[in-house]
Amino acid sequence: AHDGLGPAVQFAVQLAVVGNLQWTKFRFDILLDLRHCNHLDDEILTFTRLFASLGFDKIRLTGGEPTVRANVVDIVRSIASTEGIRSVSMTTNGVLLKKLAQPLADAGLQRVNVSIDTLDPGKFKRLTRWGKMDDVWEGILAAEKAGLTPVKLNAVVVKGHNEDDVIDLAALTID
């Protein structure tokens, strides 16, 4: 939006917490960048209610890793039960999904996007600096079993790092 007084203002809300592989952003499809602060659950829910009252009905928890938050299931349950919210999804690195997929689905999460840039375990460890590809794959399978579908896979292809993984990643889309 442009207020006539200066540069255009973009709207999106990103609430950040430190993730287990990188920074985490809770994105509410609207831009007020709060990523340099840890936010209390009450603040997240206050923003959810505010945006719902303004007509926003889809919430996506995104970033490096929202699942490292100890009470992420409770947060999802509260967001999903907010009047006016009809869709709750999450972008995750998938490392903790094996344990959390079913509780998150039971709390009202409907879909997940999993960030995965390679299927090669050695390359995965080099790219993420820690973590196991098997944990992510088991998390993807757990998400499907829990009904968090469609499970979407996000990959960032970087020349010299993982461009040779594109075919293997794309092959996952074939039934």
Short mmCIF file of C-alpha atoms in Angstrom, two decimals, residues 39-132:
data_model
loop_
_atom_site.label_atom_id
_atom_site.label_comp_id
_atom_site.label_asym_id
_atom_site.label_seq_id
_atom_site.Cartn_x
_atom_site.Cartn_y
_atom_site.Cartn_z
CA HIS A 39 7.30 -13.64 20.80
CA LEU A 40 5.16 -14.97 23.55
CA ASP A 41 2.35 -17.28 22.64
CA ASP A 42 -0.18 -14.68 23.74
CA GLU A 43 1.27 -12.22 21.22
CA ILE A 44 1.05 -14.78 18.42
CA LEU A 45 -2.56 -15.47 19.29
CA THR A 46 -3.34 -11.77 19.61
CA PHE A 47 -2.02 -11.24 16.08
CA THR A 48 -4.01 -14.24 14.89
CA ARG A 49 -7.24 -12.85 16.35
CA LEU A 50 -6.46 -9.39 14.96
CA PHE A 51 -5.86 -10.67 11.44
CA ALA A 52 -8.90 -12.96 11.61
CA SER A 53 -11.03 -9.94 12.57
CA LEU A 54 -9.70 -8.19 9.46
CA GLY A 55 -10.76 -11.06 7.22
CA PHE A 56 -7.60 -13.15 7.01
CA ASP A 57 -8.59 -16.80 7.20
CA LYS A 58 -5.38 -18.67 6.36
CA ILE A 59 -2.42 -18.94 8.69
CA ARG A 60 0.88 -20.52 7.73
CA LEU A 61 3.57 -21.04 10.33
CA THR A 62 6.80 -20.80 8.38
CA GLY A 63 10.48 -20.37 8.57
CA GLY A 64 13.40 -22.48 9.58
CA GLU A 65 11.61 -24.49 12.19
CA PRO A 66 8.42 -23.74 14.08
CA THR A 67 8.40 -27.26 15.54
CA VAL A 68 11.25 -26.51 17.95
CA ARG A 69 8.86 -24.44 20.02
CA ALA A 70 8.01 -26.68 22.98
CA ASN A 71 4.29 -25.93 22.82
CA VAL A 72 3.83 -25.75 19.05
CA VAL A 73 0.91 -28.19 19.26
CA ASP A 74 -0.91 -25.89 21.70
CA ILE A 75 -0.18 -22.88 19.51
CA VAL A 76 -1.60 -24.67 16.46
CA ARG A 77 -4.68 -25.73 18.46
CA SER A 78 -5.28 -22.14 19.56
CA ILE A 79 -4.80 -20.74 16.06
CA ALA A 80 -7.05 -23.40 14.51
CA SER A 81 -9.81 -22.69 17.02
CA THR A 82 -9.74 -18.94 16.40
CA GLU A 83 -13.02 -17.71 14.96
CA GLY A 84 -12.62 -16.91 11.28
CA ILE A 85 -9.52 -19.07 10.71
CA ARG A 86 -10.32 -21.84 8.27
CA SER A 87 -6.84 -23.03 7.22
CA VAL A 88 -3.65 -23.64 9.20
CA SER A 89 -0.51 -24.93 7.50
CA MET A 90 3.20 -25.07 8.33
CA THR A 91 6.52 -24.93 6.55
CA THR A 92 9.08 -27.07 8.34
CA ASN A 93 12.47 -28.66 7.82
CA GLY A 94 10.78 -31.93 8.79
CA VAL A 95 13.34 -33.06 11.35
CA LEU A 96 10.79 -33.29 14.18
CA LEU A 97 7.73 -34.23 12.10
CA LYS A 98 7.93 -37.95 12.83
CA LYS A 99 7.09 -37.20 16.45
CA LEU A 100 4.81 -34.20 15.88
CA ALA A 101 2.80 -34.90 12.72
CA GLN A 102 -0.12 -36.68 14.38
CA PRO A 103 -0.38 -34.33 17.40
CA LEU A 104 -0.24 -31.33 15.04
CA ALA A 105 -2.96 -32.84 12.82
CA ASP A 106 -5.08 -33.55 15.88
CA ALA A 107 -4.60 -29.91 16.95
CA GLY A 108 -5.93 -28.62 13.62
CA LEU A 109 -2.93 -28.36 11.30
CA GLN A 110 -4.09 -29.24 7.79
CA ARG A 111 -1.01 -29.24 5.56
CA VAL A 112 2.77 -29.11 5.66
CA ASN A 113 5.43 -27.87 3.30
CA VAL A 114 8.77 -29.57 3.94
CA SER A 115 11.96 -27.81 2.93
CA ILE A 116 14.30 -30.41 1.46
CA ASP A 117 17.10 -29.55 -0.95
CA THR A 118 18.55 -33.02 -1.54
CA LEU A 119 17.77 -36.69 -1.02
CA ASP A 120 21.44 -37.59 -0.56
CA PRO A 121 22.18 -38.15 3.17
CA GLY A 122 25.79 -36.94 2.95
CA LYS A 123 24.92 -33.84 0.98
CA PHE A 124 21.97 -33.20 3.31
CA LYS A 125 24.31 -33.15 6.30
CA ARG A 126 26.73 -30.79 4.49
CA LEU A 127 23.94 -28.43 3.40
CA THR A 128 22.18 -28.28 6.77
CA ARG A 129 25.35 -28.60 8.89
CA TRP A 130 23.59 -31.20 11.01
CA GLY A 131 20.52 -33.36 10.94
CA LYS A 132 19.74 -36.60 9.23
#
